[in-house]
mmCIF file of C-alpha atoms in Angstrom:
data_model
loop_
_atom_site.group_PDB
_atom_site.id
_atom_site.type_symbol
_atom_site.label_atom_id
_atom_site.label_comp_id
_atom_site.label_asym_id
_atom_site.label_seq_id
_atom_site.Cartn_x
_atom_site.Cartn_y
_atom_site.Cartn_z
ATOM 1 C CA MET M 19 70.537 86.089 112.547
ATOM 2 C CA HIS M 20 69.680 89.713 113.230
ATOM 3 C CA GLU M 21 72.197 92.467 112.584
ATOM 4 C CA SER M 22 72.209 93.218 116.322
ATOM 5 C CA ASP M 23 73.251 89.597 117.056
ATOM 6 C CA LYS M 24 76.554 89.918 115.196
ATOM 7 C CA ASP M 25 79.784 90.722 116.994
ATOM 8 C CA PRO M 26 80.659 94.399 116.841
ATOM 9 C CA LEU M 27 83.524 95.597 114.692
ATOM 10 C CA PRO M 28 86.611 97.403 115.974
ATOM 11 C CA LYS M 29 86.344 101.184 116.261
ATOM 12 C CA GLY M 30 89.073 103.419 114.882
ATOM 13 C CA GLU M 31 92.254 102.776 112.989
ATOM 14 C CA LEU M 32 94.557 99.810 113.364
ATOM 15 C CA ALA M 33 97.429 101.247 115.420
ATOM 16 C CA LEU M 34 99.413 98.113 116.348
ATOM 17 C CA LYS M 35 99.447 94.396 115.609
ATOM 18 C CA ILE M 36 101.467 91.988 117.739
ATOM 19 C CA THR M 37 101.714 88.347 118.808
ATOM 20 C CA ALA M 38 101.611 87.661 122.560
ATOM 21 C CA LEU M 39 104.764 85.709 123.421
ATOM 22 C CA PRO M 40 105.490 83.297 126.297
ATOM 23 C CA ARG M 41 107.636 85.933 128.074
ATOM 24 C CA ASP M 42 104.505 88.132 128.271
ATOM 25 C CA GLY M 43 102.432 85.573 130.148
ATOM 26 C CA ASN M 44 102.073 83.728 133.421
ATOM 27 C CA SER M 45 102.604 80.055 134.241
ATOM 28 C CA PHE M 46 98.987 79.298 133.258
ATOM 29 C CA GLY M 47 99.578 80.454 129.673
ATOM 30 C CA ASP M 48 97.647 83.726 129.918
ATOM 31 C CA ILE M 49 98.982 87.174 129.124
ATOM 32 C CA TYR M 50 99.540 89.622 131.990
ATOM 33 C CA GLY M 51 97.008 92.463 132.072
ATOM 34 C CA GLY M 52 99.819 94.954 132.682
ATOM 35 C CA TRP M 53 101.575 93.881 129.487
ATOM 36 C CA LEU M 54 98.334 94.383 127.577
ATOM 37 C CA VAL M 55 97.888 97.877 129.070
ATOM 38 C CA SER M 56 101.459 98.733 128.067
ATOM 39 C CA GLN M 57 100.806 97.712 124.458
ATOM 40 C CA MET M 58 97.554 99.702 124.477
ATOM 41 C CA ASP M 59 99.515 102.746 125.651
ATOM 42 C CA ILE M 60 101.997 102.296 122.796
ATOM 43 C CA ALA M 61 99.187 102.003 120.238
ATOM 44 C CA GLY M 62 97.284 104.997 121.611
ATOM 45 C CA SER M 63 100.313 107.231 121.997
ATOM 46 C CA SER M 64 101.459 106.611 118.427
ATOM 47 C CA SER M 65 98.055 107.740 117.151
ATOM 48 C CA ALA M 66 97.931 110.698 119.571
ATOM 49 C CA ALA M 67 101.454 111.802 118.586
ATOM 50 C CA ARG M 68 100.391 111.914 114.941
ATOM 51 C CA ILE M 69 97.399 114.107 115.846
ATOM 52 C CA ALA M 70 99.473 116.322 118.170
ATOM 53 C CA ARG M 71 102.310 116.479 115.621
ATOM 54 C CA GLY M 72 104.890 115.582 118.203
ATOM 55 C CA ARG M 73 105.601 114.292 121.658
ATOM 56 C CA VAL M 74 102.732 113.257 123.945
ATOM 57 C CA ALA M 75 102.480 111.910 127.485
ATOM 58 C CA THR M 76 99.834 109.591 128.912
ATOM 59 C CA VAL M 77 97.992 111.392 131.720
ATOM 60 C CA ALA M 78 94.998 109.121 132.366
ATOM 61 C CA ILE M 79 93.582 105.680 131.689
ATOM 62 C CA ASP M 80 89.891 105.255 132.367
ATOM 63 C CA ARG M 81 87.274 102.494 132.093
ATOM 64 C CA MET M 82 89.654 99.562 131.763
ATOM 65 C CA GLY M 83 87.745 96.331 131.359
ATOM 66 C CA PHE M 84 89.019 92.834 130.550
ATOM 67 C CA MET M 85 86.382 90.678 128.851
ATOM 68 C CA VAL M 86 88.250 87.391 128.283
ATOM 69 C CA PRO M 87 91.714 86.009 129.081
ATOM 70 C CA VAL M 88 94.333 86.339 126.341
ATOM 71 C CA PRO M 89 96.368 83.177 125.723
ATOM 72 C CA VAL M 90 100.050 83.129 124.831
ATOM 73 C CA GLY M 91 100.344 83.041 121.034
ATOM 74 C CA ALA M 92 97.275 85.204 120.413
ATOM 75 C CA GLN M 93 97.423 87.529 117.430
ATOM 76 C CA LEU M 94 96.351 90.920 118.807
ATOM 77 C CA ALA M 95 95.104 93.965 116.921
ATOM 78 C CA PHE M 96 95.016 97.330 118.729
ATOM 79 C CA HIS M 97 92.575 99.916 117.381
ATOM 80 C CA ALA M 98 92.621 103.598 118.359
ATOM 81 C CA HIS M 99 89.484 105.730 118.001
ATOM 82 C CA VAL M 100 89.650 109.469 118.722
ATOM 83 C CA LEU M 101 86.898 110.596 121.089
ATOM 84 C CA ASP M 102 87.947 114.230 121.568
ATOM 85 C CA ILE M 103 90.736 116.631 120.671
ATOM 86 C CA GLY M 104 91.168 119.493 123.110
ATOM 87 C CA ARG M 105 93.479 122.474 123.242
ATOM 88 C CA SER M 106 96.436 120.319 124.324
ATOM 89 C CA SER M 107 94.953 116.849 124.841
ATOM 90 C CA VAL M 108 93.720 113.872 122.857
ATOM 91 C CA LYS M 109 91.175 111.466 124.360
ATOM 92 C CA MET M 110 90.850 108.114 122.650
ATOM 93 C CA LEU M 111 89.310 104.712 122.998
ATOM 94 C CA VAL M 112 91.824 101.894 122.542
ATOM 95 C CA GLU M 113 90.352 98.464 121.823
ATOM 96 C CA VAL M 114 92.209 95.153 121.687
ATOM 97 C CA TRP M 115 90.930 92.370 119.468
ATOM 98 C CA SER M 116 92.213 88.796 119.379
ATOM 99 C CA GLU M 117 92.286 87.390 115.871
ATOM 100 C CA ASP M 118 91.428 83.750 115.209
ATOM 101 C CA LEU M 119 93.253 83.267 111.910
ATOM 102 C CA ALA M 120 91.958 79.713 111.381
ATOM 103 C CA HIS M 121 88.320 80.852 111.412
ATOM 104 C CA ASP M 122 88.762 84.411 110.103
ATOM 105 C CA GLU M 123 87.102 85.784 113.260
ATOM 106 C CA SER M 124 87.997 88.347 115.875
ATOM 107 C CA ARG M 125 86.736 89.065 119.375
ATOM 108 C CA LYS M 126 87.260 92.045 121.615
ATOM 109 C CA VAL M 127 89.304 91.224 124.699
ATOM 110 C CA THR M 128 89.612 94.633 126.364
ATOM 111 C CA GLU M 129 89.223 98.373 125.953
ATOM 112 C CA ALA M 130 90.077 101.556 127.814
ATOM 113 C CA ILE M 131 89.921 105.306 127.364
ATOM 114 C CA PHE M 132 93.350 106.968 127.292
ATOM 115 C CA VAL M 133 94.075 110.687 127.616
ATOM 116 C CA PHE M 134 97.304 112.038 126.150
ATOM 117 C CA VAL M 135 98.689 115.563 126.514
ATOM 118 C CA ALA M 136 100.940 117.222 123.951
ATOM 119 C CA ILE M 137 104.245 118.235 125.520
ATOM 120 C CA ASP M 138 107.291 120.184 124.344
ATOM 121 C CA ASP M 139 110.960 119.184 124.570
ATOM 122 C CA ARG M 140 111.049 120.325 128.218
ATOM 123 C CA GLY M 141 108.026 118.206 129.158
ATOM 124 C CA ARG M 142 105.641 121.148 129.430
ATOM 125 C CA THR M 143 102.136 121.120 128.021
ATOM 126 C CA ARG M 144 101.829 122.661 124.566
ATOM 127 C CA ILE M 145 98.968 123.534 122.243
ATOM 128 C CA ILE M 146 98.064 121.030 119.527
ATOM 129 C CA PRO M 147 98.482 122.721 116.135
ATOM 130 C CA SER M 148 95.281 122.999 114.109
#
């Protein structure tokens, strides 16, 4: 097997790990895409808040792509990778990987680029401290 034939590894830091529960899925046993996006937002915003040293708001989600369905009961790992830090914004790639604990394998199920803006206690944009 060539190196290029292997599955890629997650980019960035592990920001959230969660099990998809029956309440998060449809009658076919698959997880709702909206629930997955919500968890991605939580994972990304926690990483962005650490970088911004405070409150952040999600202002954009770009390039959302679902690769495979996610079954109820899946163990999900959310990885956040910083792409750019601006004057008041943080742009990051958030990847979701489904872990197969029985075979010690993971596969990417979705990814998206999130943009977060640092805001003050009044909800106004603020500069990210250097």
